[in-house]
Coordinates of C-alpha atoms in Angstrom, one line a residue:
Chain A
M1 CA 28.5 39.7 -22.8
G2 CA 30.6 41.3 -20.4
S3 CA 28.2 43.7 -19.1
M4 CA 26.3 40.7 -18.3
I5 CA 29.2 38.9 -17.0
A6 CA 29.8 41.9 -14.6
R7 CA 26.1 42.0 -13.3
M8 CA 26.0 38.4 -12.1
L9 CA 29.7 38.7 -11.3
V10 CA 28.5 42.2 -8.6
E11 CA 25.7 40.4 -7.6
K12 CA 27.7 37.3 -6.1
G13 CA 29.9 39.6 -4.7
A14 CA 32.7 39.7 -6.0
T15 CA 34.9 43.5 -6.4
I16 CA 35.7 44.5 -10.7
V17 CA 38.7 46.5 -9.6
G18 CA 39.2 47.4 -13.9
A19 CA 37.4 47.3 -17.4
I20 CA 38.6 46.9 -20.1
A21 CA 37.1 47.4 -23.8
R22 CA 37.6 48.4 -27.4
S23 CA 34.5 49.5 -28.7
P24 CA 34.9 53.8 -27.7
Q25 CA 31.6 54.2 -27.0
Q26 CA 32.0 52.8 -23.6
L27 CA 35.4 54.5 -22.7
G28 CA 34.9 56.3 -20.1
R29 CA 32.1 54.9 -18.8
D30 CA 31.4 53.6 -15.3
V31 CA 30.8 49.3 -15.4
G32 CA 28.2 49.6 -13.4
D33 CA 26.3 52.1 -15.8
L34 CA 26.9 49.3 -18.7
A35 CA 26.1 46.1 -16.3
G36 CA 22.7 48.1 -16.3
L37 CA 23.3 48.2 -12.5
S38 CA 21.2 50.8 -10.1
R39 CA 24.3 52.4 -8.6
P40 CA 27.8 53.1 -10.3
L41 CA 31.0 51.2 -9.1
G42 CA 33.5 53.9 -9.0
V43 CA 35.5 51.5 -12.3
T44 CA 35.3 53.4 -15.6
V45 CA 36.3 51.5 -18.8
T46 CA 39.5 52.4 -20.5
T47 CA 41.7 50.7 -23.2
D48 CA 45.6 50.2 -21.3
I49 CA 45.5 47.0 -20.4
D50 CA 48.9 47.0 -19.1
A51 CA 48.6 49.6 -16.6
V52 CA 45.1 48.9 -15.4
L53 CA 47.3 45.1 -14.9
A54 CA 49.4 46.8 -13.2
E55 CA 47.9 49.1 -11.1
T56 CA 45.3 46.5 -9.4
K57 CA 46.3 43.6 -9.4
P58 CA 43.1 41.5 -10.0
D59 CA 42.9 38.1 -8.7
I60 CA 41.7 36.8 -12.0
V61 CA 40.7 38.7 -15.9
V62 CA 37.3 37.6 -17.9
M63 CA 38.1 38.1 -20.9
T64 CA 35.2 37.9 -23.5
I65 CA 37.2 39.5 -26.9
A66 CA 37.5 36.8 -29.4
S67 CA 36.9 33.1 -30.6
F68 CA 40.0 31.8 -32.3
M69 CA 43.6 31.9 -31.2
N70 CA 45.4 34.4 -33.3
D71 CA 43.0 37.0 -31.6
M72 CA 43.0 35.8 -28.3
Y73 CA 47.3 34.6 -27.2
P74 CA 48.6 38.3 -27.3
N75 CA 46.0 39.1 -24.4
V76 CA 46.3 36.5 -22.5
L77 CA 50.0 35.9 -22.4
R78 CA 49.9 39.4 -21.6
C79 CA 48.0 39.0 -18.0
L80 CA 49.4 35.9 -17.4
Q81 CA 53.1 37.4 -17.4
A82 CA 51.4 40.4 -15.4
G83 CA 51.0 37.0 -12.5
A84 CA 47.3 37.9 -13.4
N85 CA 44.7 34.0 -14.0
V86 CA 42.6 34.7 -17.0
I87 CA 39.4 33.3 -17.8
S88 CA 38.0 33.7 -21.0
L89 CA 34.6 31.9 -22.9
S90 CA 37.2 31.5 -26.2
E91 CA 35.5 28.4 -28.3
E92 CA 39.2 27.2 -30.3
L93 CA 41.0 28.0 -26.8
L94 CA 38.0 25.4 -24.6
Y95 CA 40.8 22.8 -25.6
S96 CA 43.3 24.1 -28.3
W97 CA 46.1 21.8 -27.9
I98 CA 45.2 20.3 -30.5
T99 CA 43.8 22.8 -33.7
S100 CA 46.8 25.8 -32.6
P101 CA 49.2 23.6 -29.9
A102 CA 52.6 25.7 -30.3
E103 CA 50.3 28.5 -29.4
T104 CA 48.9 26.6 -26.3
A105 CA 52.1 25.1 -25.0
K106 CA 53.5 28.6 -25.0
L107 CA 50.0 29.9 -22.8
D108 CA 50.4 27.1 -20.4
A109 CA 54.5 27.7 -20.0
A110 CA 53.6 31.4 -19.1
A111 CA 50.9 30.8 -16.9
R112 CA 53.0 28.0 -14.8
E113 CA 55.9 30.3 -15.0
N114 CA 53.8 33.1 -13.1
N115 CA 52.3 30.7 -11.2
V116 CA 48.4 31.3 -12.6
T117 CA 45.9 29.6 -13.8
F118 CA 44.4 29.8 -17.2
A119 CA 40.9 28.2 -18.8
C120 CA 37.9 28.8 -20.8
S121 CA 34.4 28.3 -20.0
G122 CA 30.8 29.1 -21.6
H123 CA 27.5 27.2 -22.5
Q124 CA 29.6 24.3 -23.7
D125 CA 31.7 23.8 -20.8
A126 CA 27.9 22.0 -19.6
Y127 CA 25.8 21.4 -22.5
W128 CA 28.2 20.4 -25.0
V129 CA 31.0 18.4 -22.5
N130 CA 30.0 17.8 -18.9
L131 CA 26.8 16.7 -19.2
I132 CA 27.6 14.1 -21.7
A133 CA 30.9 13.4 -19.9
V134 CA 28.5 13.1 -16.5
M135 CA 26.0 10.8 -19.5
M136 CA 28.4 8.7 -20.3
G137 CA 29.3 7.7 -16.9
S138 CA 26.5 5.7 -16.0
A139 CA 27.2 3.4 -19.6
H140 CA 29.0 0.0 -19.8
T141 CA 29.7 0.3 -23.6
I142 CA 30.1 3.0 -25.6
D143 CA 30.0 2.8 -29.8
N144 CA 29.7 6.0 -30.8
V145 CA 28.1 9.8 -28.9
R146 CA 26.4 11.7 -31.2
G147 CA 24.9 15.6 -30.4
L148 CA 23.0 18.1 -32.3
V149 CA 22.7 21.3 -31.7
E150 CA 20.2 23.7 -33.3
W151 CA 20.5 27.8 -32.7
N152 CA 18.6 30.9 -34.6
V153 CA 20.6 33.0 -37.3
D154 CA 18.0 35.6 -36.0
D155 CA 19.5 35.5 -32.6
F156 CA 22.7 37.0 -33.7
G157 CA 22.1 39.6 -36.1
V158 CA 23.7 40.8 -39.3
E159 CA 27.6 39.3 -39.6
L160 CA 26.3 36.5 -38.1
A161 CA 23.7 35.8 -40.9
N162 CA 26.2 37.1 -44.2
L163 CA 28.6 34.2 -42.1
Q164 CA 25.4 31.7 -41.6
Q165 CA 25.0 32.4 -46.0
V166 CA 21.8 33.4 -45.3
G167 CA 20.4 34.3 -49.1
R168 CA 22.9 32.5 -51.1
T169 CA 21.8 30.1 -54.2
P170 CA 23.1 26.4 -53.2
A171 CA 25.9 27.1 -56.4
E172 CA 26.9 30.5 -54.2
F173 CA 27.0 28.3 -51.9
D174 CA 29.4 25.4 -53.4
T175 CA 32.1 28.0 -54.6
W176 CA 32.0 29.4 -50.8
N177 CA 32.3 26.1 -49.3
A178 CA 35.0 24.8 -51.6
Q179 CA 37.4 28.4 -50.8
A180 CA 36.2 29.3 -47.3
Q181 CA 39.4 29.4 -44.9
R182 CA 37.5 28.5 -42.1
P183 CA 38.7 28.7 -38.4
P184 CA 38.3 25.6 -36.4
T185 CA 34.5 24.7 -35.4
F186 CA 33.1 24.8 -32.2
G187 CA 31.8 21.4 -32.3
R188 CA 35.6 20.1 -32.9
T189 CA 36.9 21.1 -30.1
S190 CA 34.4 20.9 -27.5
L191 CA 34.4 17.3 -29.0
Q192 CA 37.7 17.1 -28.4
S193 CA 37.5 18.2 -25.2
L194 CA 34.3 16.1 -24.6
V195 CA 37.6 13.4 -24.9
A196 CA 39.6 14.9 -22.9
V197 CA 37.1 15.0 -19.1
A198 CA 36.3 11.3 -20.7
G199 CA 39.7 10.9 -20.3
L200 CA 39.5 9.1 -24.1
H201 CA 42.9 9.7 -27.1
P202 CA 41.3 11.3 -30.2
L203 CA 42.9 9.7 -33.1
E204 CA 41.4 12.5 -36.3
S205 CA 39.1 15.0 -36.0
T206 CA 37.5 15.8 -39.1
T207 CA 34.5 18.7 -40.0
E208 CA 31.9 18.2 -42.8
T209 CA 29.6 21.4 -43.9
R210 CA 26.2 20.7 -45.5
P211 CA 24.1 23.4 -46.7
V212 CA 20.7 24.0 -45.0
F213 CA 17.4 25.6 -48.4
A214 CA 14.4 26.8 -47.5
S215 CA 12.0 24.6 -47.8
T216 CA 9.4 27.5 -48.3
D217 CA 10.0 31.2 -48.3
L218 CA 11.6 32.3 -45.1
K219 CA 12.2 35.5 -43.3
C220 CA 14.9 36.2 -41.7
K221 CA 14.4 38.7 -39.6
A222 CA 18.4 40.2 -38.9
L223 CA 19.1 40.6 -43.0
G224 CA 15.4 42.3 -42.9
V225 CA 14.9 39.9 -46.7
I226 CA 12.6 37.0 -48.0
V227 CA 14.8 33.8 -48.5
P228 CA 13.6 32.1 -51.2
V229 CA 12.7 29.1 -51.6
G230 CA 15.8 26.9 -52.1
N231 CA 18.4 28.8 -51.5
V232 CA 20.9 28.6 -48.4
I233 CA 19.1 29.4 -44.9
G234 CA 21.8 28.8 -43.2
F235 CA 24.6 25.3 -42.6
T236 CA 25.4 22.4 -40.5
D237 CA 28.8 21.2 -39.6
I238 CA 29.6 18.0 -39.1
D239 CA 32.4 17.2 -36.7
T240 CA 33.3 13.8 -35.8
V241 CA 36.4 12.7 -33.3
T242 CA 37.5 8.9 -33.3
T243 CA 39.8 7.5 -30.4
E244 CA 42.6 5.1 -29.9
E245 CA 39.2 3.3 -27.6
N246 CA 36.8 3.6 -30.6
V247 CA 34.3 5.6 -29.8
T248 CA 33.7 7.6 -32.2
L249 CA 31.9 11.6 -31.4
T250 CA 29.8 13.3 -33.7
M251 CA 28.3 16.3 -33.4
E252 CA 26.0 18.0 -36.2
M253 CA 25.8 21.4 -35.2
T254 CA 23.3 24.3 -37.0
G255 CA 22.7 27.6 -37.4
K256 CA 20.2 29.0 -39.4
V257 CA 16.5 30.4 -39.9
F258 CA 14.2 29.6 -37.4
T259 CA 10.2 28.7 -38.6
D260 CA 8.4 30.5 -35.6
E261 CA 7.5 26.3 -34.6
E262 CA 11.7 26.2 -34.2
A263 CA 13.6 26.4 -31.5
D264 CA 16.5 26.3 -29.4
V265 CA 18.0 22.2 -29.4
N266 CA 20.3 20.6 -27.4
E267 CA 20.8 16.5 -27.7
W268 CA 22.9 14.2 -26.6
R269 CA 23.3 10.3 -27.1
T270 CA 25.0 7.4 -26.8
F271 CA 25.0 4.1 -28.1
G272 CA 26.6 1.5 -26.3
E273 CA 25.3 -1.4 -23.6
P274 CA 22.5 0.7 -22.3
N275 CA 21.3 4.1 -25.4
L276 CA 21.5 6.6 -23.4
T277 CA 19.4 9.8 -24.1
L278 CA 20.1 13.6 -23.4
I279 CA 17.7 16.4 -23.9
N280 CA 18.4 19.7 -22.8
T281 CA 14.5 22.4 -23.7
D282 CA 14.4 25.8 -23.7
L283 CA 17.5 27.0 -24.0
H284 CA 19.1 30.2 -22.3
T285 CA 22.4 30.4 -24.6
H286 CA 23.5 33.9 -23.4
H287 CA 22.4 33.8 -19.7
T288 CA 24.3 30.1 -19.3
T289 CA 27.4 31.3 -21.0
C290 CA 28.1 34.0 -18.6
A291 CA 26.3 32.2 -15.5
T292 CA 28.7 29.6 -16.4
L293 CA 31.3 31.6 -16.8
V294 CA 30.8 33.4 -12.5
N295 CA 30.4 30.4 -10.9
R296 CA 33.3 28.5 -12.6
I297 CA 36.2 31.5 -11.4
P298 CA 36.8 29.7 -7.9
D299 CA 37.6 27.0 -9.8
V300 CA 39.9 28.4 -11.8
I301 CA 41.8 30.5 -9.0
G302 CA 41.9 27.4 -7.0
A303 CA 43.0 25.1 -10.5
A304 CA 46.8 24.2 -10.4
P305 CA 49.3 26.5 -12.2
G306 CA 49.5 26.4 -15.9
F307 CA 46.7 25.9 -19.1
A308 CA 43.5 24.1 -17.7
T309 CA 41.5 22.4 -19.8
L310 CA 37.9 21.2 -18.6
D311 CA 39.6 18.3 -17.8
K312 CA 42.0 19.7 -15.2
L313 CA 38.5 21.1 -13.1
P314 CA 36.2 19.5 -10.4
Q315 CA 33.1 18.8 -11.0
L316 CA 30.9 22.3 -12.5
T317 CA 28.7 23.2 -9.8
F318 CA 26.7 26.5 -8.1
R319 CA 28.0 29.7 -6.3
Q320 CA 25.1 31.4 -5.0
T321 CA 27.8 33.5 -4.1
L322 CA 32.1 34.3 -5.2
A323 CA 32.7 35.7 -1.6
Chain B
M1 CA 21.8 -7.0 -10.3
G2 CA 24.8 -9.1 -8.7
S3 CA 24.7 -10.9 -12.2
M4 CA 24.6 -8.0 -14.0
I5 CA 27.9 -6.4 -12.6
A6 CA 29.6 -9.6 -12.0
R7 CA 29.0 -10.0 -15.8
M8 CA 30.3 -6.0 -16.6
L9 CA 33.3 -6.7 -14.4
V10 CA 34.8 -9.5 -16.7
E11 CA 34.2 -7.3 -19.2
K12 CA 35.8 -4.7 -18.1
G13 CA 38.7 -6.3 -17.3
A14 CA 38.3 -6.9 -13.5
T15 CA 39.1 -10.4 -11.9
I16 CA 36.1 -11.3 -9.6
V17 CA 38.0 -13.6 -5.9
G18 CA 34.6 -14.4 -4.3
A19 CA 31.1 -14.6 -4.4
I20 CA 28.4 -13.7 -2.0
A21 CA 25.0 -15.0 -2.2
R22 CA 21.6 -15.4 0.8
S23 CA 19.6 -17.0 -1.9
P24 CA 20.0 -21.3 -1.1
Q25 CA 19.6 -21.5 -5.2
Q26 CA 23.0 -19.8 -6.0
L27 CA 24.8 -21.6 -3.3
G28 CA 27.9 -23.2 -5.4
R29 CA 27.4 -22.6 -8.4
D30 CA 30.3 -21.0 -10.5
V31 CA 29.9 -16.9 -10.6
G32 CA 30.6 -17.3 -14.2
D33 CA 27.4 -19.1 -14.8
L34 CA 25.8 -16.9 -12.5
A35 CA 26.8 -13.9 -14.9
G36 CA 26.0 -15.5 -18.1
L37 CA 29.1 -15.9 -19.2
S38 CA 30.4 -18.1 -21.6
R39 CA 32.9 -19.7 -19.2
P40 CA 33.5 -20.6 -15.6
L41 CA 35.4 -18.2 -13.4
G42 CA 36.6 -20.7 -10.9
V43 CA 35.1 -19.0 -8.1
T44 CA 31.7 -20.7 -6.1
V45 CA 29.3 -18.8 -4.2
T46 CA 29.4 -19.8 -0.5
T47 CA 27.4 -18.3 1.9
D48 CA 30.9 -17.4 4.4
I49 CA 31.7 -13.7 4.1
D50 CA 33.9 -13.3 6.8
A51 CA 36.3 -16.7 5.2
V52 CA 36.0 -14.6 1.8
L53 CA 36.9 -12.1 2.9
A54 CA 40.2 -13.5 5.4
E55 CA 41.3 -16.0 2.1
T56 CA 40.4 -13.5 -1.0
K57 CA 41.9 -10.3 0.7
P58 CA 39.4 -8.6 -1.7
D59 CA 40.5 -4.6 -3.3
I60 CA 36.9 -3.8 -2.9
V61 CA 33.5 -5.2 -2.0
V62 CA 30.3 -4.7 -4.2
M63 CA 27.3 -5.1 -2.3
T64 CA 24.2 -5.6 -3.5
I65 CA 21.8 -6.5 -0.4
A66 CA 19.3 -3.9 0.1
S67 CA 18.3 -0.4 0.0
F68 CA 18.5 0.5 4.1
M69 CA 20.9 1.2 6.9
N70 CA 20.0 -1.5 9.2
D71 CA 20.2 -4.4 6.9
M72 CA 23.2 -3.4 5.2
Y73 CA 24.8 -1.6 8.0
P74 CA 26.6 -5.0 10.1
N75 CA 27.3 -6.5 6.6
V76 CA 29.6 -3.0 5.5
L77 CA 31.2 -2.6 8.7
R78 CA 32.9 -6.1 8.5
C79 CA 33.5 -5.6 5.3
L80 CA 35.6 -2.3 6.6
Q81 CA 36.8 -4.2 9.3
A82 CA 39.0 -6.9 7.7
G83 CA 40.3 -4.2 5.9
A84 CA 38.0 -3.9 2.1
N85 CA 36.8 -1.2 0.5
V86 CA 33.2 -0.9 0.0
I87 CA 30.3 -0.1 -2.8
S88 CA 27.1 -0.4 -2.6
L89 CA 23.9 0.5 -3.8
S90 CA 21.3 0.8 -1.2
E91 CA 19.5 4.1 -1.6
E92 CA 19.6 5.2 1.7
L93 CA 23.5 5.4 2.5
L94 CA 23.6 7.3 -1.3
Y95 CA 23.7 10.0 1.7
S96 CA 22.5 8.7 5.2
W97 CA 23.8 11.6 7.7
I98 CA 20.8 13.0 8.0
T99 CA 18.5 10.0 7.8
S100 CA 21.1 7.5 10.2
P101 CA 23.4 9.4 12.0
A102 CA 25.1 7.5 14.3
E103 CA 25.2 4.6 12.1
T104 CA 26.7 6.8 9.6
A105 CA 29.7 8.1 11.8
K106 CA 29.9 4.5 13.1
L107 CA 31.0 3.0 9.1
D108 CA 33.2 6.3 8.6
A109 CA 34.6 5.9 11.5
A110 CA 35.2 1.7 11.1
A111 CA 36.4 3.2 7.1
R112 CA 39.1 5.4 8.3
E113 CA 40.1 3.8 10.9
N114 CA 41.1 0.5 8.4
N115 CA 42.1 2.7 6.0
V116 CA 39.3 1.9 3.5
T117 CA 36.5 3.9 1.1
F118 CA 32.7 3.1 1.3
A119 CA 30.5 5.2 -1.2
C120 CA 27.6 4.7 -3.0
S121 CA 26.6 4.6 -6.4
G122 CA 23.5 3.4 -9.2
H123 CA 21.2 4.9 -11.4
Q124 CA 20.6 8.1 -8.7
D125 CA 24.3 9.1 -8.7
A126 CA 24.2 10.3 -12.5
Y127 CA 20.6 11.2 -12.6
W128 CA 18.5 12.3 -9.7
V129 CA 22.2 13.9 -8.5
N130 CA 25.3 14.7 -10.8
L131 CA 23.5 15.2 -14.0
I132 CA 21.9 17.8 -12.4
A133 CA 25.0 19.5 -10.3
V134 CA 26.5 20.3 -13.2
M135 CA 22.7 21.9 -15.4
M136 CA 22.9 24.1 -11.5
G137 CA 26.7 25.2 -12.6
S138 CA 25.1 26.9 -15.7
A139 CA 22.8 29.1 -13.5
H140 CA 23.5 32.4 -11.8
T141 CA 20.6 31.8 -9.2
I142 CA 18.5 29.1 -8.4
D143 CA 15.2 29.4 -6.2
N144 CA 14.1 26.1 -6.9
V145 CA 15.0 22.6 -8.7
R146 CA 12.2 20.3 -9.5
G147 CA 12.3 16.6 -10.2
L148 CA 9.5 14.4 -11.8
V149 CA 10.9 10.8 -12.0
E150 CA 8.1 7.5 -12.6
W151 CA 8.8 4.0 -13.5
N152 CA 6.2 1.3 -14.0
V153 CA 5.1 -1.1 -10.9
D154 CA 5.2 -3.3 -13.8
D155 CA 8.9 -4.1 -14.9
F156 CA 9.6 -5.4 -11.1
G157 CA 6.7 -8.5 -10.0
V158 CA 4.7 -8.8 -7.3
E159 CA 6.4 -7.3 -4.1
L160 CA 7.1 -3.7 -5.3
A161 CA 3.3 -3.6 -6.6
N162 CA 1.9 -4.9 -3.3
L163 CA 4.0 -2.0 -1.7
Q164 CA 2.8 0.2 -4.0
Q165 CA -0.9 -0.4 -3.1
V166 CA -1.8 -1.6 -6.4
G167 CA -6.0 -1.9 -6.5
R168 CA -6.8 -0.7 -3.0
T169 CA -10.1 1.5 -2.8
P170 CA -9.2 5.1 -2.2
A171 CA -9.8 4.3 1.2
E172 CA -7.9 1.6 2.3
F173 CA -4.9 3.4 1.1
D174 CA -5.6 6.4 3.3
T175 CA -6.0 4.4 6.6
W176 CA -2.3 2.5 5.2
N177 CA -0.8 6.0 4.4
A178 CA -1.8 7.6 7.6
Q179 CA -0.4 4.5 9.7
A180 CA 2.6 3.1 7.3
Q181 CA 6.2 3.1 8.8
R182 CA 7.6 3.7 5.9
P183 CA 11.6 3.8 5.4
P184 CA 13.2 6.7 4.2
T185 CA 12.0 7.7 0.4
F186 CA 14.5 7.5 -2.9
G187 CA 13.8 11.2 -3.3
R188 CA 14.6 11.8 0.4
T189 CA 18.6 10.3 0.0
S190 CA 18.8 11.5 -2.7
L191 CA 17.7 15.2 -2.7
Q192 CA 20.1 15.2 0.8
S193 CA 22.9 14.2 -1.6
L194 CA 22.8 16.7 -3.8
V195 CA 22.6 19.4 -1.8
A196 CA 25.8 18.1 -0.8
V197 CA 27.2 17.7 -4.0
A198 CA 26.2 21.2 -5.4
G199 CA 27.6 23.1 -1.7
L200 CA 24.2 23.7 -0.1
H201 CA 23.5 23.5 3.5
P202 CA 20.2 21.5 4.8
L203 CA 17.6 22.3 7.0
E204 CA 14.5 20.9 6.2
S205 CA 13.5 18.0 4.4
T206 CA 10.0 16.6 4.4
T207 CA 7.6 14.0 2.4
E208 CA 3.9 13.9 1.8
T209 CA 3.0 11.1 -0.4
R210 CA -0.3 11.0 -2.3
P211 CA -2.1 8.1 -3.8
V212 CA -2.8 8.1 -8.4
F213 CA -6.3 6.5 -9.1
A214 CA -7.1 4.5 -12.4
S215 CA -8.8 6.7 -14.4
T216 CA -9.3 3.8 -16.7
D217 CA -9.8 0.7 -15.6
L218 CA -6.2 -0.5 -15.9
K219 CA -4.0 -4.6 -16.0
C220 CA -1.5 -4.8 -13.7
K221 CA 0.8 -7.7 -15.2
A222 CA 2.6 -7.5 -12.5
L223 CA -0.5 -8.9 -10.3
G224 CA -2.9 -10.1 -13.1
V225 CA -5.6 -8.2 -12.4
I226 CA -7.7 -5.2 -13.5
V227 CA -7.0 -2.5 -11.0
P228 CA -11.2 -1.4 -11.8
V229 CA -11.1 3.2 -12.4
G230 CA -10.6 4.9 -9.3
N231 CA -9.1 2.0 -7.0
V232 CA -5.0 2.6 -6.5
I233 CA -1.9 2.1 -9.6
G234 CA 0.5 3.8 -7.4
F235 CA 1.3 6.8 -5.2
T236 CA 4.0 9.3 -5.8
D237 CA 6.2 10.6 -3.3
I238 CA 7.3 14.1 -3.3
D239 CA 10.1 15.1 -1.0
T240 CA 11.1 18.3 -0.4
V241 CA 14.3 19.8 0.5
T242 CA 14.9 23.5 3.0
T243 CA 18.7 25.5 2.2
E244 CA 20.3 28.1 4.8
E245 CA 20.8 29.2 1.2
N246 CA 17.0 29.8 0.4
V247 CA 16.6 27.2 -2.4
T248 CA 14.7 24.7 -2.0
L249 CA 14.5 21.4 -4.3
T250 CA 11.7 19.0 -4.9
M251 CA 11.5 15.2 -5.7
E252 CA 8.5 14.0 -6.7
M253 CA 8.5 10.5 -7.8
T254 CA 5.8 8.3 -8.7
G255 CA 5.3 4.4 -9.2
K256 CA 2.6 3.0 -11.2
V257 CA 1.0 0.9 -13.0
F258 CA 2.1 2.4 -16.7
T259 CA -0.6 2.2 -19.7
D260 CA 0.7 1.1 -22.8
E261 CA 1.0 4.9 -23.8
E262 CA 3.4 6.2 -20.9
A263 CA 7.3 5.8 -20.3
D264 CA 9.5 5.8 -17.6
V265 CA 10.0 10.0 -16.7
N266 CA 13.4 11.6 -15.8
E267 CA 12.8 15.5 -15.4
W268 CA 14.8 18.0 -13.4
R269 CA 14.0 22.0 -13.7
T270 CA 15.8 24.6 -11.9
F271 CA 13.2 28.1 -11.6
G272 CA 15.6 31.4 -11.7
E273 CA 18.2 33.2 -13.4
P274 CA 17.7 31.5 -16.2
N275 CA 15.0 28.5 -16.1
L276 CA 16.9 25.0 -17.1
T277 CA 15.4 22.3 -18.1
L278 CA 17.1 17.9 -18.6
I279 CA 15.2 15.5 -19.8
N280 CA 16.2 11.8 -20.6
T281 CA 14.4 9.5 -22.5
D282 CA 14.5 6.2 -22.9
L283 CA 15.7 5.1 -20.3
H284 CA 17.6 2.0 -19.1
T285 CA 17.3 2.2 -15.3
H286 CA 18.7 -1.4 -14.7
H287 CA 22.0 -1.3 -16.9
T288 CA 22.3 2.5 -15.7
T289 CA 22.7 1.0 -12.1
C290 CA 24.9 -1.7 -12.8
A291 CA 27.4 0.7 -15.2
T292 CA 27.3 3.6 -12.9
L293 CA 28.5 1.3 -10.0
V294 CA 31.0 -0.2 -12.6
N295 CA 32.1 2.8 -13.7
R296 CA 32.1 4.3 -9.9
I297 CA 35.2 1.5 -8.7
P298 CA 38.4 3.3 -9.7
D299 CA 36.7 6.7 -8.2
V300 CA 36.2 4.8 -4.8
I301 CA 39.9 2.8 -4.7
G302 CA 41.2 6.4 -5.0
A303 CA 39.1 8.0 -2.2
A304 CA 40.3 9.1 0.7
P305 CA 39.1 6.7 4.0
G306 CA 35.8 6.6 5.2
F307 CA 32.4 7.4 4.1
A308 CA 32.2 9.0 0.7
T309 CA 29.7 10.1 -0.4
L310 CA 29.1 11.7 -3.6
D311 CA 29.8 15.2 -2.6
K312 CA 33.3 13.3 -1.7
L313 CA 34.2 12.1 -5.2
P314 CA 35.3 13.0 -8.3
Q315 CA 32.8 13.3 -11.9
L316 CA 31.4 10.4 -12.6
T317 CA 33.4 9.5 -15.9
F318 CA 33.7 6.4 -18.0
R319 CA 36.1 4.1 -18.1
Q320 CA 36.7 1.8 -20.8
T321 CA 38.5 -1.2 -18.7
L322 CA 39.5 -1.5 -15.1
A323 CA 42.3 -3.1 -16.1

């Protein structure tokens, strides 16, 4: 993600002034080289975030390091305290006021004290939040909002295939599911963001997890194994958020091994007067994740100081250039 | 449309203070009766717009009378001059700066002088403009935007079936098409609105019109006739807007007699990095037209004075209540 975003930033006229990486293979390399550009940018990758912040005084830091608050908190905080705006792809921090209220309030306060803004974006900004919010604006009444998202475990690799419990027996899955201490699902924080953008007020948030079983023997390319019929090929998180306005929002997100006939799914429906449907096909989630973040940068720089969840930002817009 | 909007307004807690109609059958009737409510509202329909404006001093006038500037101009002007905000469904006035620049500037000036706002909304606000603009915000580059819209002539009635040239021979269609003095297509002003919302700058706007022929003998329910194979069952307007940014936007809108297998279409694609697709199925255009206008009312009342095209309004949002 970091390399693709670096390329998009350069192609849209931004100046990259520094780069930080954790991976030893990237240290000392030129960002233009890492980003697949045809020329060096004269900026090499280092590990010393404080030195880079002090020397370069960036307008904004793009942070693509982690999904959850524990990993994000210290790194966002030091950037805000150094007077830099921050934009991230962190899924929990898309709307972390309910899942991690204390840390969220501290980041909000630090941003205000330093007169800078922190925000998160990515694929979910458009496809799980704002397209749905705009469609909801064409409804007279809404009882339910239901999202259906499916992605292919084989698009990601070994680590995620194991996290999705691919190859487990039903009994092994049940044991794992009963004991798993999982962080907040991406569905939960996306729905809470959608609730905020739609001007609703959340009550309860719940998550249920159901295994998906192979209906025929199925090859998992990421693991290089055949999952026998009846064993686990992934699972579905079913997140539900209820609201004071009696609108109930549900998102079913399935990460599983696809058959050759399956493709990524993003389908959202509202039920009320009238019923509404929105479908995106031919999804390119890596690209839209990076492009959406880049298009959001002027919004974040222009926003009021603080932790700017999506409800605090203007409508997402295409940008030909950042210059 | 007026009756459905009146019902939605009442159901969302707005107070209707006056009603104007042109149709003699509606004069003297109670608005609650016309709107299909179970109770009278104590507001009867009259023809004297100036008297109603002076007596009731409405916060906003909902105007559902016409599609084009010539019919809209004097009526919008008198409301603005009476100090009322105005919201309309007029398709041309969704973005009339290019098709009717002089009248648009005069309405803008009148609104500013009287410290009120004029805006237009409807189905196109969400489905032809803002959903597309949000999706565009997830693209890194865009070469083309292409919209495909299809609607059924038989959903509307005799007048529109004749306007869509249903039943004509190919030669009759060509004669009409060569001579027709048609007002701006809805596609043209919608694309110009999308260009403005997306922050692009328009260059040329063109419209091409192509007949659609019956591929088998097809019943037109609106006209009560069978259109023989080879004759016209409607036509397609192909609108194109080019921009300074080299993004070319095209909208193909087809109004024709549907077969039993066909349904309304709303499909939009962008071509660039990456390609993007958005599809709405199960469309309820009458309902979304009215509901979107109602949800926009607080945006219009809260907007800066002037002619507020969609690029001047905040993101469309669902509203549980207007109270």
